[in-house]
mmCIF file of C-alpha atoms in Angstrom:
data_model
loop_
_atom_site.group_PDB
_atom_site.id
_atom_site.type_symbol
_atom_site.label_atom_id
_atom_site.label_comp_id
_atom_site.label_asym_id
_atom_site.label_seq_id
_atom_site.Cartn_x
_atom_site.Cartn_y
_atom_site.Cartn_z
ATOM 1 C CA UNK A 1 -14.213 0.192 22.177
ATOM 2 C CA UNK A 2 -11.317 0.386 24.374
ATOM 3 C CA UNK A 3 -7.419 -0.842 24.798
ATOM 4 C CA UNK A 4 -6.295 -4.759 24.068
ATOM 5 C CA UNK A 5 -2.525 -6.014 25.074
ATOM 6 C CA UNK A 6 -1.113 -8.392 22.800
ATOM 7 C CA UNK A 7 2.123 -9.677 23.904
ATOM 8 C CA UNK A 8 4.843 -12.488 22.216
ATOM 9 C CA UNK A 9 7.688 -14.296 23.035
ATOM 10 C CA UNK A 10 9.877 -14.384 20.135
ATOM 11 C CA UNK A 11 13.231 -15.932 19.532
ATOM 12 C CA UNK A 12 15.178 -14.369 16.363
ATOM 13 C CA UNK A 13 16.698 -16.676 14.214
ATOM 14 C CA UNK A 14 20.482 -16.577 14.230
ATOM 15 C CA UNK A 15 20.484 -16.212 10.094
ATOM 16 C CA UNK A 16 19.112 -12.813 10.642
ATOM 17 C CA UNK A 17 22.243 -11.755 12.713
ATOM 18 C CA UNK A 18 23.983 -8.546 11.466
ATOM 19 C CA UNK A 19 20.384 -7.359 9.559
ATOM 20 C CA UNK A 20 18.403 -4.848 10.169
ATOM 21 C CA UNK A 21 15.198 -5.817 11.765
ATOM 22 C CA UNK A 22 11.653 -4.517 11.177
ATOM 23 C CA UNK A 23 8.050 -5.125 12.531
ATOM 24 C CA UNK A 24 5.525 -4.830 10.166
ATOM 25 C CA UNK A 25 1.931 -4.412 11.351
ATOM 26 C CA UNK A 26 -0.985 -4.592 8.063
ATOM 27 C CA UNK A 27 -3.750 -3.050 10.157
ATOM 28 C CA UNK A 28 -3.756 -2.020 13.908
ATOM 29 C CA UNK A 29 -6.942 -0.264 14.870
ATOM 30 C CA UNK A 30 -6.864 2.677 15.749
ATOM 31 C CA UNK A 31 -3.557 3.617 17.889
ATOM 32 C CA UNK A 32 -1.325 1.357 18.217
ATOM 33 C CA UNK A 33 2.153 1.834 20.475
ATOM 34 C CA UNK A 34 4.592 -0.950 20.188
ATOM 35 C CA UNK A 35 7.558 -2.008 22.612
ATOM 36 C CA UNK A 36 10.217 -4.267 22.395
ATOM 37 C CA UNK A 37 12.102 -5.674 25.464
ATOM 38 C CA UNK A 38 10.849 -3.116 27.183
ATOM 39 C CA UNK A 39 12.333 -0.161 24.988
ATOM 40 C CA UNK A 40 9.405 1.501 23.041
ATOM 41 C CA UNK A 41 9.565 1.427 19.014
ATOM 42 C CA UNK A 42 6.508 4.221 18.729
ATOM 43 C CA UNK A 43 3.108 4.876 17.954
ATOM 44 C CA UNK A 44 0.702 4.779 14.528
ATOM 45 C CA UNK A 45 -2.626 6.463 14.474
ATOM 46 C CA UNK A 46 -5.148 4.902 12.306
ATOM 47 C CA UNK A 47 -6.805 1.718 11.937
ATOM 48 C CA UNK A 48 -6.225 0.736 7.827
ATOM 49 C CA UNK A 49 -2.857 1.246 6.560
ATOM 50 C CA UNK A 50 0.200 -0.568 7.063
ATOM 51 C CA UNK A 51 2.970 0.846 9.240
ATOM 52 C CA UNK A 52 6.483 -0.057 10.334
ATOM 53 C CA UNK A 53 8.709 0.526 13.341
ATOM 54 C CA UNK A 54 12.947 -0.393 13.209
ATOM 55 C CA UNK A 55 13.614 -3.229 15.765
ATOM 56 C CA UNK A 56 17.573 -3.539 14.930
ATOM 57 C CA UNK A 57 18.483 -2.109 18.082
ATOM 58 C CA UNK A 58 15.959 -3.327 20.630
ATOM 59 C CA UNK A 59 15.600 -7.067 19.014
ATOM 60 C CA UNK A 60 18.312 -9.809 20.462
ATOM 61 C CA UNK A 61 19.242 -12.186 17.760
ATOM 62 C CA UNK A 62 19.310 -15.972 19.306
ATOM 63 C CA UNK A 63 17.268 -14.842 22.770
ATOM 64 C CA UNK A 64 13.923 -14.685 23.861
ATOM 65 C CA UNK A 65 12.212 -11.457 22.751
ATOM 66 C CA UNK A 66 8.994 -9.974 24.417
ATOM 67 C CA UNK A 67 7.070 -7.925 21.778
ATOM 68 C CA UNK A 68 4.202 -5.757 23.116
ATOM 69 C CA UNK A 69 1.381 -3.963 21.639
ATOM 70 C CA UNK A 70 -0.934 -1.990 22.729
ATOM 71 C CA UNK A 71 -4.033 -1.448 20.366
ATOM 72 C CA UNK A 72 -7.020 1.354 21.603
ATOM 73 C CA UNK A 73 -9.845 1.535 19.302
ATOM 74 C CA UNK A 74 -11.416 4.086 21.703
ATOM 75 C CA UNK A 75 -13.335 6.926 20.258
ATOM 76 C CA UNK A 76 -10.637 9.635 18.858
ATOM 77 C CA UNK A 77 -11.129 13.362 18.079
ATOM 78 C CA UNK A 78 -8.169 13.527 15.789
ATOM 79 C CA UNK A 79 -8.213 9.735 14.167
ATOM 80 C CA UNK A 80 -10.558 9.184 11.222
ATOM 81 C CA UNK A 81 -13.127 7.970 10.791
ATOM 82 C CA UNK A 82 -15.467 9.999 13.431
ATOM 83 C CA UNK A 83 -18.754 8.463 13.055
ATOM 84 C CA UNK A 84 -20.032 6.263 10.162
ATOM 85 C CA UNK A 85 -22.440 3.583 9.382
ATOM 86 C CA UNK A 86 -20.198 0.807 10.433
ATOM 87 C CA UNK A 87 -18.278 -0.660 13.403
ATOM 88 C CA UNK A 88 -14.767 0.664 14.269
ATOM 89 C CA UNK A 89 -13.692 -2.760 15.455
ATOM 90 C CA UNK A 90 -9.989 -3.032 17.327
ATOM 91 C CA UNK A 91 -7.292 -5.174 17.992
ATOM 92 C CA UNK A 92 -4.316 -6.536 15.392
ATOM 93 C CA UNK A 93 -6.562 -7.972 12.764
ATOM 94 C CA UNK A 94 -4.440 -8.091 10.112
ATOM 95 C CA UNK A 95 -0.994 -9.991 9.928
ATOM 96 C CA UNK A 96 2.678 -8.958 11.706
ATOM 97 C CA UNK A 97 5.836 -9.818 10.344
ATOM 98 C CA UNK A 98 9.354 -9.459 11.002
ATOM 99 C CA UNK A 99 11.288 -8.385 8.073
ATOM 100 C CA UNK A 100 14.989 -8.743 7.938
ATOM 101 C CA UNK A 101 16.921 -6.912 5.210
ATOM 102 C CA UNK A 102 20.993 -6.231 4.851
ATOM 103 C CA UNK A 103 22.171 -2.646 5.936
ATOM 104 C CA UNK A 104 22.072 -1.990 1.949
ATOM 105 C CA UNK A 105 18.093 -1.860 0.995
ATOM 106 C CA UNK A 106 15.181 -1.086 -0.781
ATOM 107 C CA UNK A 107 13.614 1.711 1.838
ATOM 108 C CA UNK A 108 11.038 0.072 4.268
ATOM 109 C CA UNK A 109 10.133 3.331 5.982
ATOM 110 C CA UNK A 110 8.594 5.530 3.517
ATOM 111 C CA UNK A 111 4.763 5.580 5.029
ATOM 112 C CA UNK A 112 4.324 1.283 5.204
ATOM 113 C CA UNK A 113 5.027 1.954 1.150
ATOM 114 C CA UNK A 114 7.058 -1.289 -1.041
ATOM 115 C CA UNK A 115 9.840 1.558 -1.499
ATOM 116 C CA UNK A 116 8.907 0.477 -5.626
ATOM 117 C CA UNK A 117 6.771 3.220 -7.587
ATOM 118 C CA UNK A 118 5.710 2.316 -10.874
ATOM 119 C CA UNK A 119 4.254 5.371 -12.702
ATOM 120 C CA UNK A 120 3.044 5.166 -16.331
ATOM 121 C CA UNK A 121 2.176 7.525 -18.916
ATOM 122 C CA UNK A 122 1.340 7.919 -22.693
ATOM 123 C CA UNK A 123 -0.011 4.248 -22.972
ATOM 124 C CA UNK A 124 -1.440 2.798 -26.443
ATOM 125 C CA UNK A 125 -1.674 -0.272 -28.035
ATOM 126 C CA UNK A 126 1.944 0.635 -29.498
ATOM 127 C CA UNK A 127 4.080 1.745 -26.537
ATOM 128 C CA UNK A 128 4.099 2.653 -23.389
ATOM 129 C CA UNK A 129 6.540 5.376 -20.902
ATOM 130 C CA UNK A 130 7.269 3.177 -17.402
ATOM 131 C CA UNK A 131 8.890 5.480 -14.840
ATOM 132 C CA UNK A 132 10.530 3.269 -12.395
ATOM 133 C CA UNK A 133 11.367 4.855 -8.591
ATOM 134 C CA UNK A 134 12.780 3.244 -6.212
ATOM 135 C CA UNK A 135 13.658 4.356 -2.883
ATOM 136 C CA UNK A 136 17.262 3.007 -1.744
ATOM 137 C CA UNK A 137 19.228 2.899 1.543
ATOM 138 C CA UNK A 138 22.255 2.497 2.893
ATOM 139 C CA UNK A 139 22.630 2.271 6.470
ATOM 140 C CA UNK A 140 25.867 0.719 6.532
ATOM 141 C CA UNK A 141 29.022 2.751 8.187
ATOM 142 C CA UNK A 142 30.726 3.707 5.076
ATOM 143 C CA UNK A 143 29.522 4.882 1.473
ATOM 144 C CA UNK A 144 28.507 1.888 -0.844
ATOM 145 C CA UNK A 145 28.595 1.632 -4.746
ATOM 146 C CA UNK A 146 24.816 0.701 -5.161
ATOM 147 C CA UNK A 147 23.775 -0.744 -8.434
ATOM 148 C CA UNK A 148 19.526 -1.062 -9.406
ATOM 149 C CA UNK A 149 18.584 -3.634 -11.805
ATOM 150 C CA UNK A 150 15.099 -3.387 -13.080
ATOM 151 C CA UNK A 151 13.501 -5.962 -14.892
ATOM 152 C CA UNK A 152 10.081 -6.029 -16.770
ATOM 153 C CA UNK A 153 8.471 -9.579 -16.863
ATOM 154 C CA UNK A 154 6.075 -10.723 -18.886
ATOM 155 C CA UNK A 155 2.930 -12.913 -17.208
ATOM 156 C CA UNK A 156 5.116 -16.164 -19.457
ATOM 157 C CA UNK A 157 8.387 -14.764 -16.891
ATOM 158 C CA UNK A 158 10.103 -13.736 -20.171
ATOM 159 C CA UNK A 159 12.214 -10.412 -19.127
ATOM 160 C CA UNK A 160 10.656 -7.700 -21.849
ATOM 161 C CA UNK A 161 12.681 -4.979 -20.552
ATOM 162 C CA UNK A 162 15.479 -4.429 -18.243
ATOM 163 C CA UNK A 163 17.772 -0.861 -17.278
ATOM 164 C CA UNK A 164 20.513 -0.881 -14.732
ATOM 165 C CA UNK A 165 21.770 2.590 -13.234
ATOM 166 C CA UNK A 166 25.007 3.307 -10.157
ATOM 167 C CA UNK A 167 24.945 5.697 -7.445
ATOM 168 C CA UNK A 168 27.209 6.340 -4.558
ATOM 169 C CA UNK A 169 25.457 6.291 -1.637
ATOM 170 C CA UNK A 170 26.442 7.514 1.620
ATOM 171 C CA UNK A 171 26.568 6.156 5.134
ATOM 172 C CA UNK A 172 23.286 6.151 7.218
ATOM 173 C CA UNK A 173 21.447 7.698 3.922
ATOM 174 C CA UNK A 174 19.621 7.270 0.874
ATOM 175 C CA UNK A 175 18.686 7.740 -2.782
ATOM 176 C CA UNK A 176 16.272 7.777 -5.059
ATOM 177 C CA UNK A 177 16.732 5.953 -8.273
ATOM 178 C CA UNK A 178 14.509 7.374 -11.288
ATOM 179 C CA UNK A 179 14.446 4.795 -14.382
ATOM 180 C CA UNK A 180 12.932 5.280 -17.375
ATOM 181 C CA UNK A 181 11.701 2.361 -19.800
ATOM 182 C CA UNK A 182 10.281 2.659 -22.957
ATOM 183 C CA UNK A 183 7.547 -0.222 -23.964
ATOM 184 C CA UNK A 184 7.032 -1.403 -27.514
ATOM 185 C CA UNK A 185 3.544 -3.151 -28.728
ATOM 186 C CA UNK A 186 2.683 -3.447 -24.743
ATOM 187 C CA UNK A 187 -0.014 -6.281 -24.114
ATOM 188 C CA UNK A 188 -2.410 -3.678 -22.402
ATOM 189 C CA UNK A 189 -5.160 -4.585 -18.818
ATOM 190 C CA UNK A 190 -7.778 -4.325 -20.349
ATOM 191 C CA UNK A 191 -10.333 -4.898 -16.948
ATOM 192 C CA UNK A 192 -12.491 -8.151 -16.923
ATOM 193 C CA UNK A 193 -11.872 -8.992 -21.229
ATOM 194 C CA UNK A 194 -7.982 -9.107 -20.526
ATOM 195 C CA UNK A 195 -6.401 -8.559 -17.032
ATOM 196 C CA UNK A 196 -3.299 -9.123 -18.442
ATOM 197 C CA UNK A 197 -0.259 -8.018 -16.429
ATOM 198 C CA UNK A 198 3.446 -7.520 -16.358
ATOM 199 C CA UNK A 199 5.962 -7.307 -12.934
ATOM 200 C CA UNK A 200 9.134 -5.391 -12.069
ATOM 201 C CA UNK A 201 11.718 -6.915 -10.027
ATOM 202 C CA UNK A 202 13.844 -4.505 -8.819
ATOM 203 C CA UNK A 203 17.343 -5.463 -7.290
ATOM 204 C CA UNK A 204 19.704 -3.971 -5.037
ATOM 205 C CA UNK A 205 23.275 -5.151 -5.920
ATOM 206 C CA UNK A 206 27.115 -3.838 -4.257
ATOM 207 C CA UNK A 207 29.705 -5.226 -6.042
ATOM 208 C CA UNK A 208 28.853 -9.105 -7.507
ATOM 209 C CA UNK A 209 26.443 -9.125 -4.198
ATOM 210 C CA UNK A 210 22.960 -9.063 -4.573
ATOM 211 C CA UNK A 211 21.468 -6.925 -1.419
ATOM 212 C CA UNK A 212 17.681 -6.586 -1.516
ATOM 213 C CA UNK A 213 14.938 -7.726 -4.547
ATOM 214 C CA UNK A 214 11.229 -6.210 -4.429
ATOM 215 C CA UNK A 215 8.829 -6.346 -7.227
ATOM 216 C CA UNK A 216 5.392 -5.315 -7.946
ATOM 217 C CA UNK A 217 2.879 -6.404 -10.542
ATOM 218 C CA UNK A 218 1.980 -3.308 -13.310
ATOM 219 C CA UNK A 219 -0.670 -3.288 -16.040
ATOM 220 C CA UNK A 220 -0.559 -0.977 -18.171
ATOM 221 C CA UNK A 221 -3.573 0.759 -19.315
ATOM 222 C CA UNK A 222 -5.071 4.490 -19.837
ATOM 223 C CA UNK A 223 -8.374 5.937 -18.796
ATOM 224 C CA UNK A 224 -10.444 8.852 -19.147
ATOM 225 C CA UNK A 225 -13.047 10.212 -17.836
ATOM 226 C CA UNK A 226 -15.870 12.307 -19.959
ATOM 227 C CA UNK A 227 -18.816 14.034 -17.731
ATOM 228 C CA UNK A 228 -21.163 13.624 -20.451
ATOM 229 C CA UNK A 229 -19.843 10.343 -21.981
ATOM 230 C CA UNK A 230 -19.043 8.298 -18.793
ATOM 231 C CA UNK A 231 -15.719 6.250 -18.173
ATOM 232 C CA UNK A 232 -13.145 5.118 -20.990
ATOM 233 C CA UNK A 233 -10.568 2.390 -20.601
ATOM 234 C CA UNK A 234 -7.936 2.214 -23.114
ATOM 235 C CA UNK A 235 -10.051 4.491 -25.520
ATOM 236 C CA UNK A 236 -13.111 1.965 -24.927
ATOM 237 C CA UNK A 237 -16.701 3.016 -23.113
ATOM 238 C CA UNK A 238 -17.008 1.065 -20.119
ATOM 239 C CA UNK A 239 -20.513 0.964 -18.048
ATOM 240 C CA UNK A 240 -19.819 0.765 -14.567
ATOM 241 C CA UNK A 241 -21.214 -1.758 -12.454
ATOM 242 C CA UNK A 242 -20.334 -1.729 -8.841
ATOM 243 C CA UNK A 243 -20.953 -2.457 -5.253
ATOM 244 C CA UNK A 244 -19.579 -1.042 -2.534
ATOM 245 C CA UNK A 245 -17.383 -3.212 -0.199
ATOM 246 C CA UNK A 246 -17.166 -3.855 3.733
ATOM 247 C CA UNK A 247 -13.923 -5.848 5.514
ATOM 248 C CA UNK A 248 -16.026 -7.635 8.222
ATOM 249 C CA UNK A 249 -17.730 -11.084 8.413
ATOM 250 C CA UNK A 250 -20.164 -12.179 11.065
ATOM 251 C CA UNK A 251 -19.004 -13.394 14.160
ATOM 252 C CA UNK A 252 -15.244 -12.060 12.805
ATOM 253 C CA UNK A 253 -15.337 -8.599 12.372
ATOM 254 C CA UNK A 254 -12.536 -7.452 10.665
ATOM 255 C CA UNK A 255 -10.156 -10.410 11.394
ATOM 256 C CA UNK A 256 -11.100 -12.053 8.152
ATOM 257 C CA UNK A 257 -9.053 -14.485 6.661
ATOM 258 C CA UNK A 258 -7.860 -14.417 3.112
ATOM 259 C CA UNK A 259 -10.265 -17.360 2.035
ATOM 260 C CA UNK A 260 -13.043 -15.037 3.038
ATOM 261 C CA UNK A 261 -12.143 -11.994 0.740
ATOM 262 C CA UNK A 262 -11.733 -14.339 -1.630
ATOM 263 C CA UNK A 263 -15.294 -15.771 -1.586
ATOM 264 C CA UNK A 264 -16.588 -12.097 -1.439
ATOM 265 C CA UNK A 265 -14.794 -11.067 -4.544
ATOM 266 C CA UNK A 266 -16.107 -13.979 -6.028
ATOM 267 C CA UNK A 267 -19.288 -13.320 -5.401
ATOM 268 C CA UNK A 268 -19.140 -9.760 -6.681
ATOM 269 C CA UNK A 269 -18.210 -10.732 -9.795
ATOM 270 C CA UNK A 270 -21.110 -13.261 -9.908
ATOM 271 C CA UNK A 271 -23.713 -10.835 -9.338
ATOM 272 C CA UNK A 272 -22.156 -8.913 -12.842
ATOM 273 C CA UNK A 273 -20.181 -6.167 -11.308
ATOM 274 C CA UNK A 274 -16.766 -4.655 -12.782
ATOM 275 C CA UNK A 275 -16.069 -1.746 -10.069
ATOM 276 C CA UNK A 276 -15.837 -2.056 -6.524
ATOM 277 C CA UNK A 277 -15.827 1.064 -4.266
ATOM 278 C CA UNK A 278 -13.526 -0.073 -1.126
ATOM 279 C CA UNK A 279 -15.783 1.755 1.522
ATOM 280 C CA UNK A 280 -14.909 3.743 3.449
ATOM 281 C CA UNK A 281 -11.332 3.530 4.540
ATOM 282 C CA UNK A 282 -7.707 1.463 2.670
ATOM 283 C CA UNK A 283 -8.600 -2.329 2.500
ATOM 284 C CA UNK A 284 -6.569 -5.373 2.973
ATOM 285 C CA UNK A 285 -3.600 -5.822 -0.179
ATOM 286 C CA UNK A 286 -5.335 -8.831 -0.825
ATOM 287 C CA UNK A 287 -8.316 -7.144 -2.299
ATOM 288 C CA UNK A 288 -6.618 -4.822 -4.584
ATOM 289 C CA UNK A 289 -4.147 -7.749 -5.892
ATOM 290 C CA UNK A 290 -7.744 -9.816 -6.877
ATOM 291 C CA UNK A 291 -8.891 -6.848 -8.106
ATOM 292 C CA UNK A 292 -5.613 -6.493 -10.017
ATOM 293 C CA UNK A 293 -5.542 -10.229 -11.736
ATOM 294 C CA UNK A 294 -9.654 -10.105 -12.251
ATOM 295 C CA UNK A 295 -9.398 -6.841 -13.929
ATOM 296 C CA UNK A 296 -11.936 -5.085 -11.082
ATOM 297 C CA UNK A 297 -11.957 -1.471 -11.030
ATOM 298 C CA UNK A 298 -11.306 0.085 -8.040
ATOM 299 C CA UNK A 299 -12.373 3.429 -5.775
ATOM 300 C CA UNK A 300 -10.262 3.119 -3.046
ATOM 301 C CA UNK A 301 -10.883 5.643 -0.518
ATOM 302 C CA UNK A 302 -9.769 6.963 3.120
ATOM 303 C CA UNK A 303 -11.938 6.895 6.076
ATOM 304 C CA UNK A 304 -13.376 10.347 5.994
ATOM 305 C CA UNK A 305 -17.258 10.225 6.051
ATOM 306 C CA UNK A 306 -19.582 12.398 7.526
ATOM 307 C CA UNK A 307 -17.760 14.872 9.757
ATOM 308 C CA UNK A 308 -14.416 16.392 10.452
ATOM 309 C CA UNK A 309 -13.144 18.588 13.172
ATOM 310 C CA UNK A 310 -11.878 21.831 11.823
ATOM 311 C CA UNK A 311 -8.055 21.297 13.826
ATOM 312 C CA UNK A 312 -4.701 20.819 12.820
ATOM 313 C CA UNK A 313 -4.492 17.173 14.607
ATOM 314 C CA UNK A 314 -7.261 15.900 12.465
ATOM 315 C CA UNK A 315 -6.155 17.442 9.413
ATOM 316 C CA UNK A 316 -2.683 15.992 9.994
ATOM 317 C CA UNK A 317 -3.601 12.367 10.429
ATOM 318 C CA UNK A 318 -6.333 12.519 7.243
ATOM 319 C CA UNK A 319 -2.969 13.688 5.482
ATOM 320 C CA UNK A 320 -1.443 11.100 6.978
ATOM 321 C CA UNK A 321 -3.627 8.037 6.314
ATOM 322 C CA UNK A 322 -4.446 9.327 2.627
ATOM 323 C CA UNK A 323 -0.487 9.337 2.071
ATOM 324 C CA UNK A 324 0.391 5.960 3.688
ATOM 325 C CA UNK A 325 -3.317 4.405 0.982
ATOM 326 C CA UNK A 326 -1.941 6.513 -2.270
ATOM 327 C CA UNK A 327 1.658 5.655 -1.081
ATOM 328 C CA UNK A 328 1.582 1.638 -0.258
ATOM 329 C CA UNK A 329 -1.536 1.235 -3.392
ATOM 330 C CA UNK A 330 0.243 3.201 -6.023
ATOM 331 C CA UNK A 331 1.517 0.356 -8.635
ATOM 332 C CA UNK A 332 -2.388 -1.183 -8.697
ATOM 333 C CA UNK A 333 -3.813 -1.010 -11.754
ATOM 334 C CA UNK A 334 -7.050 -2.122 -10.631
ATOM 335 C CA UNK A 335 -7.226 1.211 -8.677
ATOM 336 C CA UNK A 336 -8.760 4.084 -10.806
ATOM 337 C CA UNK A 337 -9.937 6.423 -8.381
ATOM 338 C CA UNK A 338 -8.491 7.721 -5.211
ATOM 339 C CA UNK A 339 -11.770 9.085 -2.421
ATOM 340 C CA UNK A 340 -10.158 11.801 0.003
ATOM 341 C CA UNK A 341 -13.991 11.947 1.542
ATOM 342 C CA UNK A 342 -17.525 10.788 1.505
ATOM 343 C CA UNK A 343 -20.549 12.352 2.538
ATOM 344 C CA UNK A 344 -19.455 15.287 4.420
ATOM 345 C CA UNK A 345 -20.790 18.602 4.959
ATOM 346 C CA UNK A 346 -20.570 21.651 2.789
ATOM 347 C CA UNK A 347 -19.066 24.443 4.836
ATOM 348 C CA UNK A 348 -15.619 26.577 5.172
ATOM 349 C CA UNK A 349 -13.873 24.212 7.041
ATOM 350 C CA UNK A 350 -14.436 20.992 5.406
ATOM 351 C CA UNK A 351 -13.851 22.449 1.550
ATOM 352 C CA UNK A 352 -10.792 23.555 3.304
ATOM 353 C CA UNK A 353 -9.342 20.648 4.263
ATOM 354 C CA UNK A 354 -11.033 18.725 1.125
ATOM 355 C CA UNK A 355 -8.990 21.287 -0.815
ATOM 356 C CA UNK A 356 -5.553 20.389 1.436
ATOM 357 C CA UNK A 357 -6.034 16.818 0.784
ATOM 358 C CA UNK A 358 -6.659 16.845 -3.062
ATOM 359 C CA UNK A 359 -2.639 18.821 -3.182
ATOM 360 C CA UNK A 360 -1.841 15.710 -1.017
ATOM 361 C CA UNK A 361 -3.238 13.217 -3.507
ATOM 362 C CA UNK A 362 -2.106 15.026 -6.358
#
């Protein structure tokens, strides 16, 4: 456990010129401090979630770029997880990526987060309340007329629903658009028997010019749970059957390739399961999207097992990295529960913080 450099020579492409340039980073353990040109972007602390940092201004468009990162996976009193029964491993070992968007967007910096929140409510077999939110910004040097277009899309691409709303937004701000759609007779996810599921584009558009487009899959379904009766979905008993779920391969560690999850979701649902508990820290969005489409259900929890330390640094990054798993996981439906612990003591201090984190989640 200790520090690794990863540098790159990058040329941007002149078709990004006058965007806004970001670096996104899917997993980075467990610091990570990131410098373009020379000129440093900032730091992340924890080693699961996806982060971002704004390039526009260090980033030459047509010229040779040197992007460096440095990664320490050393051992961290204020970083999740502090011990556990399972290697911490370092490095960049999930994908980077450059995204360019126009100064009028869909938010990129709200915790690593889509900027798209899909929140349902009252769902039967005869309609369903969808709560669009969507996070918008304008970062050009004078207010802009934005306009949202949200479209609901059936799994045949046939547009079910759609609501458009206009806001002035001002310069170098945002806003938050709040949409509400009502669904008739919705065709429900209904786990492994039907993992049927719907998407939401939702577009950014000034004047006749369309701006940004981001879109997340949805399925909608209710649940309850009974402490004498077990788990319901859609009004239905449903008899768990799970295992729990590691991100490493031999010889790999965590820099597994997509094939790989793949194969291991594959052969969870061979064995029989239907529930997978993402141990013990936010997993890869490839997991929760097979998870989505195979109608898995999911516990997806953050990396605090064991032990905490009773200070305001560690308290402040378990907020952290539970915000930035609720915040960039929220649209799954495959996700059912949300773990802000596992296995730690029962004292003062930890119900405390147990206590902070379940306001956070909530």
């Amino acid at each position: 456990r200790g520090v690794s450099w990863y540098r790159l020579h990058y040329t941007v492409p002149f078709i990004y010129e006058a965007q806004r340039l970001y670096l996104q980073f899917d997993g980075a353990s467990l610091v990570a401090d990131v410098y373009v040109n020379g000129t440093y972007l900032g730091k992340h602390q924890g080693g699961y979630g996806t982060f971002r940092f704004d390039a526009t201004s260090a980033l030459v468009v047509g010229l040779d770029n040197v992007i460096a990162v440095k990664v320490d996976n050393s051992y961290a009193t204020d970083i999740a997880p502090l011990n556990g029964d399972f290697t911490v491993f370092g490095g960049l070992y999930r994908a980077v990526h450059l995204l360019a968007v126009d100064e009028v967007h869909v938010d990129l910096m709200d915790h690593g987060s889509s900027g798209l929140f899909l929140r349902q409510e009252q769902v039967s077999k005869t309609s369903a309340d969808l709560y669009v939110t969507v996070e918008a910004r304008n970062e050009s040097a004078s207010p802009q007329s934005v306009m949202l277009n949200t479209f609901l899309v059936d799994d045949g691409n046939v547009i079910v629903e759609t609501f458009s709303s206009t806001e002035i937004i001002e310069a170098h701000s945002g806003h938050t658009f709040v949409q509400t759609m009502i669904i008739g007779q919705p065709h429900l996810w209904d786990g492994q028997r039907d993992p049927y599921l719907y998407r939401v584009y939702a577009q950014i558009q000034v004047a006749s010019t369309f701006k940004d487009v981001v879109s997340a899959q949805i399925g909608f379904r209710s649940y309850s749970i009974d402490p004498d009766k077990g788990f319901f979905l859609n009004g239905r008993y449903l008899d768990l059957h799970g295992v729990n779920l590691h991100q490493d391969r031999l010889h790999q560690g965590w820099a597994v390739s997509d094939e790989d999850l793949d194969e291991d979701f594959s052969l969870i649902i061979t064995m029989g399961a239907n529930a997978i508990r993402a141990s013990h820290y936010q997993h890869s969005q490839r997991l929760y999207d097979n998870a989505d489409r195979q109608g898995m259900i999911i516990w997806s929890e953050q990396p605090i097992l064991k032990s905490i330390l009773p200070t305001s640094a560690f308290a402040q990054n378990a907020e952290q990295q539970l915000t930035e798993m609720i915040r960039q996981n929220y649209n799954h439906p495959s996700i059912i529960f949300w773990g802000i612990a596992n296995e730690v003591m029962n004292d003062e201090a930890t119900n405390t913080l147990l206590q902070r984190l379940n306001g956070v989640a909530h």
